[in-house]
XYZ file of C-alpha atoms in Angstrom:
703
model
C -39.052 -59.209 -61.218
C -39.496 -60.792 -57.734
C -37.895 -63.639 -55.813
C -40.618 -66.255 -55.423
C -39.864 -68.087 -52.196
C -41.880 -71.210 -51.578
C -44.070 -71.373 -48.517
C -44.778 -75.130 -48.534
C -42.158 -76.205 -45.955
C -43.683 -74.079 -43.181
C -47.197 -75.168 -44.281
C -46.133 -78.838 -43.887
C -44.813 -78.061 -40.493
C -48.248 -76.612 -39.628
C -50.176 -79.528 -41.069
C -48.742 -81.682 -38.230
C -51.217 -79.891 -36.015
C -54.010 -81.038 -38.430
C -57.362 -79.515 -39.289
C -60.826 -80.105 -37.943
C -63.414 -82.508 -39.276
C -65.808 -79.744 -40.005
C -64.561 -76.406 -41.359
C -67.255 -74.233 -40.087
C -66.232 -70.956 -41.643
C -63.875 -69.786 -44.532
C -61.316 -67.107 -43.555
C -59.813 -65.909 -46.836
C -58.933 -62.180 -46.459
C -59.042 -60.525 -49.876
C -58.067 -57.025 -51.047
C -59.009 -55.922 -54.545
C -56.541 -53.874 -56.531
C -53.952 -51.854 -54.729
C -53.083 -48.329 -53.522
C -55.570 -45.618 -54.154
C -57.816 -47.937 -56.213
C -59.369 -49.394 -53.065
C -60.375 -46.128 -51.559
C -64.043 -45.094 -51.345
C -66.006 -41.960 -50.467
C -65.999 -40.746 -46.885
C -69.505 -41.606 -45.775
C -70.611 -41.976 -42.288
C -70.662 -45.529 -40.815
C -73.867 -46.907 -39.405
C -74.456 -46.060 -35.705
C -72.996 -48.594 -33.435
C -72.784 -49.076 -29.640
C -69.642 -47.256 -28.271
C -67.040 -48.889 -26.269
C -64.217 -46.298 -25.530
C -60.743 -46.940 -24.344
C -58.378 -44.071 -23.506
C -54.753 -44.924 -23.961
C -51.495 -42.966 -23.367
C -50.074 -41.253 -26.415
C -46.865 -43.287 -26.597
C -45.629 -45.591 -29.353
C -46.486 -49.288 -28.785
C -43.872 -52.064 -28.965
C -46.345 -54.673 -30.037
C -46.696 -55.868 -33.639
C -50.065 -57.305 -32.930
C -53.214 -55.564 -34.266
C -54.256 -55.543 -30.644
C -53.742 -52.012 -29.074
C -51.195 -52.184 -26.148
C -49.227 -49.555 -24.351
C -46.450 -51.713 -23.127
C -43.817 -49.143 -23.995
C -43.244 -45.489 -23.090
C -40.542 -44.737 -25.615
C -40.554 -42.027 -28.278
C -41.859 -43.536 -31.517
C -38.894 -42.784 -33.560
C -36.245 -43.986 -30.990
C -34.363 -47.356 -31.416
C -31.798 -49.416 -29.832
C -28.155 -48.370 -30.371
C -26.746 -50.013 -33.494
C -24.349 -52.962 -33.318
C -21.930 -52.762 -36.193
C -21.392 -55.820 -38.340
C -18.367 -57.832 -37.310
C -17.923 -59.343 -40.726
C -17.141 -57.930 -44.160
C -19.423 -55.867 -46.383
C -19.788 -56.909 -49.948
C -21.834 -55.382 -52.803
C -22.645 -56.303 -56.394
C -24.177 -53.348 -58.236
C -25.562 -54.067 -61.721
C -26.751 -51.426 -64.162
C -27.930 -52.262 -67.735
C -28.333 -49.318 -70.081
C -27.296 -50.639 -73.500
C -28.967 -53.706 -74.950
C -26.942 -55.324 -77.732
C -29.707 -57.136 -79.624
C -32.953 -55.261 -78.774
C -32.444 -52.070 -80.714
C -31.740 -48.444 -79.487
C -35.389 -47.725 -78.485
C -34.918 -50.274 -75.673
C -31.772 -48.610 -74.210
C -31.923 -46.823 -70.896
C -29.948 -43.984 -69.454
C -30.345 -44.260 -65.648
C -28.960 -47.554 -64.496
C -25.293 -46.535 -64.581
C -26.142 -43.463 -62.417
C -28.037 -45.763 -60.100
C -24.966 -47.769 -59.539
C -22.753 -44.766 -58.952
C -25.257 -43.441 -56.371
C -25.649 -46.630 -54.538
C -21.878 -47.258 -54.473
C -21.393 -43.746 -52.966
C -23.927 -44.119 -50.229
C -22.602 -47.569 -49.244
C -19.132 -46.071 -48.812
C -20.009 -42.788 -47.125
C -23.047 -43.775 -45.139
C -22.463 -47.451 -44.230
C -18.713 -47.703 -44.181
C -18.353 -50.278 -47.019
C -14.760 -50.845 -48.289
C -14.694 -49.600 -51.933
C -12.460 -52.702 -52.842
C -15.327 -55.030 -51.882
C -17.941 -53.200 -54.047
C -17.980 -54.776 -57.439
C -19.917 -52.992 -60.339
C -21.138 -54.160 -63.750
C -22.050 -51.211 -66.099
C -21.370 -49.955 -69.639
C -18.565 -47.930 -68.180
C -16.610 -50.980 -67.228
C -14.208 -53.101 -69.377
C -15.386 -56.100 -71.208
C -15.315 -58.379 -68.154
C -17.309 -55.770 -66.361
C -20.134 -55.340 -68.699
C -23.566 -56.422 -67.324
C -23.871 -59.445 -69.634
C -25.298 -62.759 -68.394
C -21.942 -64.446 -68.096
C -20.437 -61.654 -66.006
C -23.513 -61.449 -63.755
C -23.436 -65.257 -63.152
C -19.660 -65.071 -62.419
C -20.045 -62.104 -59.898
C -23.033 -63.785 -58.060
C -20.840 -66.864 -57.701
C -18.019 -64.800 -56.466
C -20.332 -63.391 -53.605
C -21.077 -67.017 -52.528
C -17.463 -67.775 -52.575
C -16.262 -64.832 -50.503
C -19.221 -64.307 -48.113
C -18.994 -65.596 -44.648
C -20.793 -65.827 -41.346
C -21.983 -62.398 -40.190
C -21.191 -60.658 -43.527
C -23.603 -58.202 -45.155
C -24.173 -58.328 -48.771
C -26.058 -55.754 -51.017
C -27.240 -56.645 -54.541
C -28.668 -53.952 -56.854
C -30.267 -54.886 -60.164
C -31.169 -51.769 -62.292
C -32.416 -52.154 -65.850
C -35.275 -53.846 -67.625
C -37.298 -56.687 -66.438
C -39.627 -58.979 -68.302
C -41.266 -62.430 -68.251
C -41.082 -65.624 -70.180
C -42.775 -69.072 -69.899
C -41.959 -71.037 -66.810
C -39.329 -73.667 -67.710
C -40.232 -75.932 -64.896
C -44.071 -75.733 -64.778
C -44.756 -79.130 -63.132
C -42.354 -78.538 -60.215
C -44.379 -77.857 -57.094
C -41.458 -76.303 -55.449
C -41.334 -73.454 -58.063
C -44.898 -72.111 -58.066
C -45.551 -69.547 -60.867
C -49.371 -68.967 -60.743
C -49.343 -67.067 -64.107
C -47.201 -69.693 -65.843
C -44.387 -67.136 -66.338
C -40.847 -66.729 -64.845
C -39.731 -63.296 -63.969
C -36.502 -62.359 -65.605
C -33.865 -59.590 -65.379
C -32.499 -58.525 -68.712
C -28.680 -58.452 -68.986
C -27.070 -56.384 -71.634
C -26.822 -59.375 -74.018
C -30.425 -60.590 -73.655
C -31.708 -61.711 -77.055
C -35.049 -62.843 -78.410
C -36.495 -66.392 -78.212
C -35.757 -68.273 -81.304
C -39.027 -70.305 -81.526
C -42.265 -71.204 -79.963
C -40.828 -74.793 -79.226
C -38.011 -73.081 -77.148
C -39.810 -70.006 -75.842
C -37.115 -68.684 -73.667
C -35.066 -65.403 -74.114
C -31.502 -65.957 -74.637
C -29.217 -64.950 -71.801
C -32.029 -63.976 -69.490
C -31.428 -63.976 -65.769
C -34.490 -65.865 -64.347
C -35.949 -65.433 -60.780
C -35.025 -69.101 -60.234
C -31.329 -68.364 -60.990
C -31.205 -65.281 -58.816
C -32.828 -67.119 -56.001
C -30.360 -69.946 -56.241
C -27.522 -67.589 -56.170
C -28.831 -65.646 -53.162
C -29.533 -68.942 -51.343
C -25.805 -69.818 -51.880
C -24.792 -66.571 -50.120
C -27.194 -67.016 -47.311
C -26.040 -70.550 -46.811
C -22.602 -69.100 -45.727
C -24.425 -67.177 -42.957
C -24.357 -63.756 -44.687
C -27.299 -61.334 -44.654
C -28.430 -60.255 -48.187
C -30.278 -56.994 -49.140
C -31.630 -57.158 -52.766
C -32.825 -54.030 -54.492
C -34.622 -54.507 -57.847
C -35.198 -51.329 -59.795
C -36.828 -53.156 -62.671
C -40.257 -54.494 -63.486
C -42.157 -56.452 -66.018
C -45.637 -54.874 -66.159
C -45.515 -53.301 -69.763
C -43.413 -51.330 -72.075
C -43.816 -47.658 -72.999
C -42.313 -44.231 -73.015
C -44.278 -41.366 -71.824
C -42.880 -37.840 -72.046
C -39.913 -37.463 -69.701
C -40.626 -40.797 -67.952
C -39.225 -44.068 -69.325
C -40.480 -47.491 -68.170
C -37.990 -49.961 -67.137
C -39.648 -53.267 -68.388
C -40.098 -55.140 -71.560
C -43.471 -56.801 -72.286
C -43.157 -60.626 -72.273
C -44.396 -60.613 -75.905
C -41.487 -58.462 -77.020
C -38.906 -61.164 -76.262
C -41.116 -64.305 -76.636
C -43.739 -64.920 -79.173
C -47.334 -63.866 -78.036
C -48.473 -67.371 -78.697
C -45.941 -69.084 -76.430
C -46.924 -66.470 -73.679
C -50.567 -67.107 -74.063
C -50.081 -70.909 -74.041
C -48.039 -70.597 -70.708
C -50.711 -68.488 -69.146
C -53.524 -70.873 -70.269
C -51.561 -73.829 -68.942
C -51.186 -72.185 -65.586
C -54.978 -71.366 -65.362
C -55.971 -74.861 -66.399
C -54.669 -76.954 -63.534
C -52.866 -77.265 -60.308
C -49.238 -78.472 -59.874
C -48.581 -81.816 -58.402
C -47.928 -82.334 -54.751
C -44.522 -83.128 -53.127
C -43.382 -83.915 -49.663
C -39.770 -82.885 -50.222
C -38.267 -79.793 -48.666
C -37.539 -76.946 -50.850
C -37.607 -73.227 -51.409
C -35.829 -70.478 -49.350
C -37.439 -71.208 -46.169
C -36.684 -68.436 -43.650
C -36.935 -70.860 -40.747
C -33.531 -72.353 -41.521
C -30.022 -71.345 -40.243
C -29.430 -69.266 -43.354
C -28.416 -65.644 -43.144
C -31.061 -63.026 -43.270
C -32.892 -61.680 -46.372
C -34.677 -58.435 -47.433
C -35.690 -57.738 -50.908
C -37.189 -54.324 -52.151
C -38.807 -54.070 -55.481
C -39.567 -50.905 -57.375
C -43.283 -51.658 -58.119
C -46.129 -54.149 -57.858
C -46.445 -56.556 -60.717
C -49.062 -54.441 -62.707
C -47.225 -51.093 -62.310
C -44.462 -49.549 -64.266
C -40.889 -48.965 -62.975
C -39.621 -45.499 -63.921
C -36.550 -43.625 -64.679
C -36.561 -39.899 -65.075
C -34.587 -36.772 -64.811
C -33.857 -36.237 -61.121
C -33.706 -34.026 -59.148
C -36.563 -32.382 -60.963
C -35.826 -28.918 -62.515
C -32.235 -28.796 -61.337
C -28.942 -28.097 -62.930
C -27.675 -31.375 -61.555
C -30.546 -33.396 -62.958
C -29.604 -36.840 -64.542
C -31.542 -39.943 -65.698
C -31.950 -41.999 -62.484
C -34.365 -44.764 -61.345
C -37.108 -43.216 -59.318
C -36.809 -46.062 -56.705
C -32.960 -45.840 -56.315
C -32.865 -42.062 -56.307
C -35.598 -41.745 -53.667
C -34.261 -44.491 -51.502
C -30.810 -42.928 -51.448
C -32.357 -39.531 -50.646
C -34.254 -41.071 -47.673
C -31.090 -42.921 -46.417
C -28.884 -39.808 -46.618
C -31.285 -37.348 -44.939
C -32.582 -39.709 -42.110
C -31.692 -38.242 -38.722
C -32.686 -41.301 -36.748
C -32.439 -45.046 -37.596
C -35.068 -46.619 -39.782
C -35.802 -50.181 -40.689
C -36.190 -51.649 -44.185
C -40.038 -51.625 -43.802
C -39.947 -48.020 -42.718
C -37.722 -47.157 -45.603
C -40.179 -48.416 -48.055
C -42.950 -46.425 -46.329
C -40.810 -43.291 -46.539
C -40.089 -43.869 -50.287
C -43.752 -44.068 -51.053
C -44.403 -41.007 -48.951
C -41.781 -39.077 -50.905
C -43.611 -40.102 -54.162
C -46.775 -38.550 -52.871
C -45.361 -35.428 -51.302
C -42.507 -34.503 -53.745
C -43.844 -35.830 -57.088
C -47.648 -35.767 -56.382
C -48.009 -39.352 -57.440
C -49.638 -42.271 -55.651
C -47.649 -44.909 -57.650
C -45.603 -46.996 -58.315
C -45.849 -48.762 -54.993
C -42.548 -50.165 -53.800
C -42.785 -53.654 -52.280
C -40.627 -55.354 -49.551
C -40.262 -59.090 -48.766
C -38.199 -60.916 -46.199
C -38.119 -61.895 -42.627
C -35.802 -59.194 -41.443
C -37.899 -56.112 -42.455
C -37.707 -54.658 -39.021
C -33.851 -54.588 -38.866
C -32.088 -51.277 -38.967
C -30.765 -50.687 -42.426
C -27.450 -52.650 -42.825
C -27.085 -53.226 -39.138
C -27.756 -56.320 -37.004
C -30.062 -54.382 -34.622
C -33.730 -55.204 -34.657
C -35.438 -51.981 -34.202
C -38.081 -52.271 -31.364
C -41.439 -52.824 -32.964
C -43.381 -49.603 -33.353
C -46.704 -48.655 -34.805
C -46.731 -49.193 -38.558
C -49.818 -47.023 -38.987
C -49.080 -43.876 -40.837
C -50.883 -40.907 -42.339
C -51.158 -40.847 -46.119
C -52.594 -38.362 -48.686
C -56.354 -38.657 -49.176
C -57.904 -39.720 -52.475
C -60.020 -37.421 -54.515
C -63.136 -39.064 -52.939
C -62.005 -38.215 -49.422
C -62.447 -34.501 -49.799
C -64.116 -32.624 -46.878
C -64.042 -29.087 -45.652
C -61.086 -29.935 -43.330
C -57.767 -31.525 -44.547
C -58.549 -35.188 -44.652
C -55.926 -37.878 -44.423
C -55.972 -41.539 -45.135
C -54.795 -44.006 -42.456
C -53.397 -47.449 -43.367
C -55.480 -49.195 -40.675
C -59.204 -50.014 -40.483
C -61.704 -52.417 -38.931
C -59.565 -55.448 -39.446
C -57.000 -53.742 -37.030
C -59.711 -53.084 -34.441
C -60.248 -49.345 -35.359
C -63.818 -48.045 -35.671
C -65.365 -44.643 -36.290
C -64.487 -42.213 -33.537
C -61.140 -43.649 -32.633
C -58.449 -41.089 -31.980
C -54.745 -41.278 -32.786
C -51.661 -39.246 -31.820
C -49.529 -38.296 -34.648
C -45.664 -38.433 -34.454
C -42.878 -37.494 -36.982
C -42.167 -40.154 -39.739
C -39.372 -42.708 -39.081
C -35.884 -41.191 -39.747
C -36.938 -37.561 -38.785
C -36.112 -35.863 -35.554
C -37.701 -37.551 -32.624
C -40.582 -36.073 -30.654
C -41.560 -36.900 -27.133
C -44.961 -35.218 -27.520
C -47.388 -35.812 -30.386
C -47.566 -33.294 -33.192
C -51.343 -33.438 -33.081
C -54.312 -35.840 -33.135
C -56.663 -37.213 -35.766
C -60.007 -39.078 -35.538
C -61.542 -41.690 -37.690
C -64.639 -40.358 -39.650
C -64.961 -43.458 -41.898
C -63.503 -46.855 -40.902
C -63.121 -49.295 -43.810
C -61.887 -52.937 -43.730
C -58.239 -52.214 -44.243
C -57.951 -48.352 -44.190
C -59.742 -45.381 -42.843
C -60.375 -41.610 -43.492
C -59.288 -39.424 -40.627
C -59.484 -35.736 -39.756
C -57.484 -33.478 -37.406
C -59.157 -33.199 -34.061
C -58.626 -31.309 -30.756
C -57.559 -33.778 -28.066
C -56.034 -33.788 -24.530
C -55.529 -30.082 -24.543
C -53.736 -29.963 -27.930
C -55.594 -27.865 -30.573
C -56.293 -28.918 -34.045
C -53.251 -29.182 -36.302
C -54.069 -29.045 -39.916
C -50.468 -29.275 -41.135
C -49.625 -32.718 -40.066
C -46.946 -34.633 -42.029
C -47.888 -37.172 -44.645
C -46.043 -40.262 -43.489
C -46.395 -39.284 -39.893
C -46.550 -42.374 -37.600
C -49.715 -42.631 -35.607
C -50.501 -44.284 -32.401
C -54.119 -45.015 -31.020
C -54.884 -43.054 -27.760
C -58.696 -43.590 -27.648
C -60.267 -46.677 -29.388
C -63.995 -47.130 -29.624
C -64.560 -50.920 -30.106
C -68.342 -50.793 -30.782
C -69.608 -54.217 -31.762
C -66.089 -55.703 -31.708
C -66.282 -55.856 -27.821
C -66.311 -59.226 -26.274
C -69.127 -59.596 -23.817
C -68.655 -61.661 -20.687
C -70.926 -62.526 -17.854
C -70.169 -64.285 -14.595
C -72.471 -67.337 -13.558
C -72.309 -68.396 -10.052
C -74.199 -71.230 -8.053
C -77.793 -70.480 -7.274
C -78.232 -68.080 -4.203
C -74.987 -66.165 -4.786
C -74.320 -62.734 -6.275
C -72.167 -62.791 -9.448
C -71.370 -59.158 -9.088
C -69.860 -59.837 -5.652
C -67.897 -62.801 -6.718
C -64.070 -62.365 -6.479
C -63.770 -63.428 -10.173
C -65.880 -60.363 -11.144
C -63.201 -58.096 -9.793
C -60.621 -59.963 -11.701
C -62.609 -59.400 -14.986
C -63.085 -55.757 -14.099
C -59.269 -55.359 -13.976
C -58.898 -56.885 -17.402
C -61.719 -54.698 -18.634
C -59.667 -51.709 -17.702
C -56.512 -52.965 -19.350
C -55.207 -50.949 -22.450
C -56.011 -52.837 -25.613
C -58.552 -55.306 -24.095
C -61.912 -55.417 -25.878
C -63.629 -57.058 -22.822
C -67.031 -55.722 -21.698
C -68.422 -57.166 -18.410
C -72.311 -57.617 -18.700
C -74.979 -58.940 -16.340
C -76.839 -62.129 -16.750
C -79.888 -60.513 -18.288
C -77.901 -59.056 -21.102
C -76.668 -60.602 -24.344
C -73.334 -62.216 -23.866
C -70.621 -64.018 -25.854
C -68.912 -66.013 -23.064
C -69.628 -67.088 -19.468
C -67.181 -67.362 -16.567
C -68.935 -70.197 -14.682
C -68.190 -71.009 -11.008
C -68.772 -74.618 -10.089
C -70.008 -75.940 -6.771
C -66.456 -76.823 -5.906
C -65.462 -73.077 -6.504
C -63.608 -73.690 -9.722
C -63.870 -71.417 -12.564
C -64.471 -72.420 -16.263
C -64.851 -70.538 -19.627
C -67.889 -71.547 -21.603
C -69.331 -70.126 -24.767
C -72.719 -68.719 -24.429
C -74.141 -71.289 -26.745
C -72.524 -74.101 -24.836
C -70.128 -76.754 -25.920
C -70.689 -79.334 -28.715
C -67.974 -81.458 -27.184
C -66.221 -81.677 -23.779
C -63.299 -79.339 -24.076
C -59.673 -79.812 -22.849
C -59.975 -78.702 -19.217
C -56.425 -77.373 -19.159
C -57.350 -74.777 -21.905
C -60.836 -73.611 -20.693
C -60.728 -74.414 -16.952
C -60.345 -74.692 -14.174
C -58.484 -71.540 -13.905
C -55.496 -71.721 -11.546
C -56.269 -70.125 -8.205
C -52.747 -68.729 -7.951
C -52.781 -66.825 -11.274
C -56.455 -66.183 -12.294
C -55.740 -62.609 -13.604
C -53.188 -63.680 -16.268
C -55.051 -66.851 -17.077
C -58.322 -65.022 -17.977
C -56.569 -62.151 -19.693
C -54.513 -64.419 -22.006
C -57.566 -66.620 -23.003
C -60.092 -63.816 -23.204
C -57.602 -61.955 -25.435
C -57.342 -64.754 -27.864
C -61.064 -65.303 -27.893
C -61.520 -61.574 -28.578
C -59.169 -61.544 -31.505
C -60.982 -64.437 -33.100
C -64.405 -62.922 -32.520
C -63.080 -59.673 -34.269
C -61.671 -61.582 -37.190
C -64.791 -63.692 -37.791
C -67.054 -60.584 -37.645
C -65.001 -58.720 -40.067
C -64.923 -61.597 -42.457
C -68.609 -61.978 -42.311
C -69.266 -58.216 -42.698
C -66.997 -57.932 -45.580
C -67.713 -60.928 -47.748
C -70.567 -62.962 -49.138
C -70.344 -66.630 -49.857
C -72.356 -69.244 -51.731
C -71.404 -72.678 -53.185
C -67.779 -71.835 -52.585
C -67.838 -68.516 -54.442
C -66.736 -65.528 -52.276
C -66.917 -61.827 -52.894
C -65.696 -58.772 -51.139
C -67.235 -55.404 -51.694
C -65.022 -52.398 -51.230
C -67.211 -49.310 -51.017
C -69.138 -48.580 -54.216
C -66.786 -50.625 -56.340
C -67.570 -53.822 -58.066
C -67.124 -56.838 -55.903
C -63.805 -58.844 -56.198
C -64.558 -62.483 -56.589
C -62.647 -65.519 -55.596
C -63.634 -69.162 -56.025
C -62.425 -71.639 -53.361
C -62.274 -75.404 -54.132
C -61.344 -77.892 -51.536
C -59.920 -81.075 -52.962
C -59.240 -84.530 -51.430
C -55.865 -85.840 -52.378
C -55.564 -89.500 -53.388
C -52.929 -91.315 -51.306
C -52.101 -93.543 -54.275
C -52.054 -91.253 -57.245
C -51.945 -87.835 -55.737
C -54.883 -86.815 -58.031
C -57.291 -84.240 -56.782
C -61.017 -84.630 -56.324
C -63.228 -81.665 -55.380
C -65.221 -81.963 -52.153
C -68.824 -81.063 -52.314
C -69.870 -77.764 -50.810
C -72.943 -78.240 -48.554
C -74.734 -75.814 -46.248
C -71.852 -73.371 -46.252
C -69.256 -75.982 -45.103
C -67.219 -78.793 -46.350
C -67.404 -82.235 -44.729
C -64.050 -83.903 -44.368
C -63.076 -87.444 -43.520
C -60.677 -88.082 -40.592
C -57.224 -88.800 -41.794
C -57.575 -87.445 -45.309
C -55.359 -85.013 -47.082
C -56.870 -81.966 -48.568
C -55.670 -79.035 -50.871
C -57.314 -75.694 -51.098
C -57.408 -73.852 -54.497
C -57.958 -70.156 -54.537
C -59.097 -68.828 -58.031
C -59.463 -65.266 -59.010
C -62.796 -65.240 -61.001
C -63.171 -61.533 -60.871
C -61.780 -58.697 -62.952
C -59.561 -57.145 -60.376
C -56.150 -58.180 -58.926
C -56.616 -59.893 -55.537
C -54.228 -60.054 -52.499
C -55.283 -62.960 -50.322
C -54.308 -64.534 -46.998
C -55.598 -67.876 -45.672
C -55.905 -68.104 -41.925
C -56.592 -71.057 -39.651
C -58.213 -70.710 -36.234
C -57.623 -73.670 -33.977
C -59.786 -75.021 -31.211
C -57.818 -73.107 -28.548
C -58.442 -69.774 -30.519
C -54.989 -69.442 -31.901
C -54.717 -67.801 -35.303
C -52.122 -69.186 -37.813
C -51.472 -67.872 -41.230
C -51.541 -70.799 -43.697
C -50.626 -68.571 -46.616
C -48.496 -66.589 -46.630
C -46.726 -68.879 -44.122
C -45.097 -67.141 -41.018
C -41.416 -66.128 -41.582
C -41.422 -67.094 -45.260
C -41.412 -64.727 -48.257
C -44.292 -65.369 -50.711
C -46.278 -63.427 -53.397
C -49.969 -63.471 -52.278
C -51.278 -61.611 -55.367
C -53.311 -63.494 -57.890
C -54.393 -61.870 -61.186
C -57.805 -62.376 -62.835
C -58.032 -65.999 -64.055
C -55.249 -67.267 -61.864
C -55.499 -70.151 -59.366
C -53.078 -70.775 -56.481
C -52.898 -74.037 -54.366
C -52.645 -73.883 -50.585
C -51.772 -77.128 -48.946
C -51.724 -80.145 -48.635
C -53.129 -80.280 -45.172
C -53.968 -83.267 -42.881
C -57.498 -83.682 -41.402
C -58.076 -84.937 -37.868
C -61.303 -85.409 -36.136
C -60.201 -85.298 -32.468
C -61.076 -81.588 -31.988
C -63.686 -79.478 -30.417
C -65.336 -78.382 -33.634
C -64.310 -74.825 -33.211
C -61.816 -74.590 -35.924
C -62.070 -72.284 -38.900
C -60.249 -72.077 -42.177
């Protein structure tokens, strides 16, 4: 199960900035499938012009996809921890015996998960044992993990939690789904028409198709409400869900921790709910709702055992040991990483390490643990925000990535500005002993949209190192920008030499900056933007194709004489990022009549259908806007809602980005700082909006 946290509040905040009258391009980033499914053979890219930038081999402190070298710290270093001043509470729930489902549905590992988690909270993080409450089969009647007891204990957390407290909630057991009991509520979006549920020990079958809800289920709505009550007290909440709902099976010595929705509820009721979800879009509301992370609530991080289509496992762990017991794969591996970490790690790094352990220790690429929450970069159960460091890591190659040398996969590609030939320094994984010097270097031999294939390479006097660690963090040291470079030329009044103009020296300084993709060209070469000097010696930025409308002078000129370097660096940086994003979208997708597809390697294209609707001011009804000449024409002042429909056969992860007329990039969905599930399964539709349209713009906006 997952906490579905609504993004509409942040979207409404954004809508105050409005959209353009003409949406000249569609920026919907889509990724088909997940994990190893998206990999493709390592074939050479087409030749491209080479723009090379050498960077120091130190970890960056920027979270932006742009390459910077603003830090000179060791990649595994972090600030000193600041211990919590408040109390530490935990509620650990392990469901092994199911009273009404039959013995074949019982599990053996959740109680062991609770015991392990309780031990590590006390020994590693200093929790008071008296403030850790557990619900397992080993407890007395009022301590069994039945619905009534779980609800009582969640309420207890909200009662005792206070400002500055830290709260841990573990849910270990079966998960499933049932029809959404509030389908028409726009503040509770369930794109597939189904609520996720956690199965308490007393869960029971639904009684009828008219009331298709499992008895005593703990729904995601109930859990979200309980967590919100704790966060409203100012406490930080870490939720671990070692359960899932993707299927039901037993295979050898692995047991799946999920019950198919059709097991608890009639297949007809499940099919009806899914059909209802795919048939229409929920109504619109202007009321605030959801767990908006932009409030004064305490922080939140949630870690899930698997993606929605993957199984959650329990198995005998540690493998082939006299101490082996049935344990959840997620909980066991997570605690193993926490207890062996030699340096601080963040929640996000913890999830990366867990998946790396799956690959290295068990030789498996899945399941893929997920993380949500606005505090992913905090140190585990501390208030310290770990300085942002590169999130690019080495992974094991897929079967199609085989070469004569030991190939690795890299979780970065062209969308991050990486192209074939770029070189990266490799450092130890987070949590392992820090290293000032890189362990070795790798070079991209095949750059894809979101990931790449890399090979060990000799660089900067360090020979080839073939035994680099899977999970090792990488930092770019030499980036070849190719066709992603932003070409800029200087234009001066007739009779003057542009190359000798003082502004040319300013641009040359920017060209040498680490992470800048600027390339200064002469007037007889193809260019993207022009730095134009007027007769009054003022400098303006002008696109090579000219303006369709007079721009805001404060944004594109005149450049202030006192700070020209920073003024041009900031604006050209924004323009460069937008150019790269637009180019990547154009290269990776095809569009016609609102139907978009993305081709990943030799795989079949993933397809999504985009429908832009006008929203009636009176009734709130939706009316599709006609798609014409690869754009939608919109009326000033109207409200619109975008529907994203997965018309393909693969799962699709999507993001909707808005580029404003000042070349700022805003994520409409998922909204910044708000937890949201951006995966849509085949046949599902997700609404994004509503948004307000305004015509007083430059015509440079993109959605």
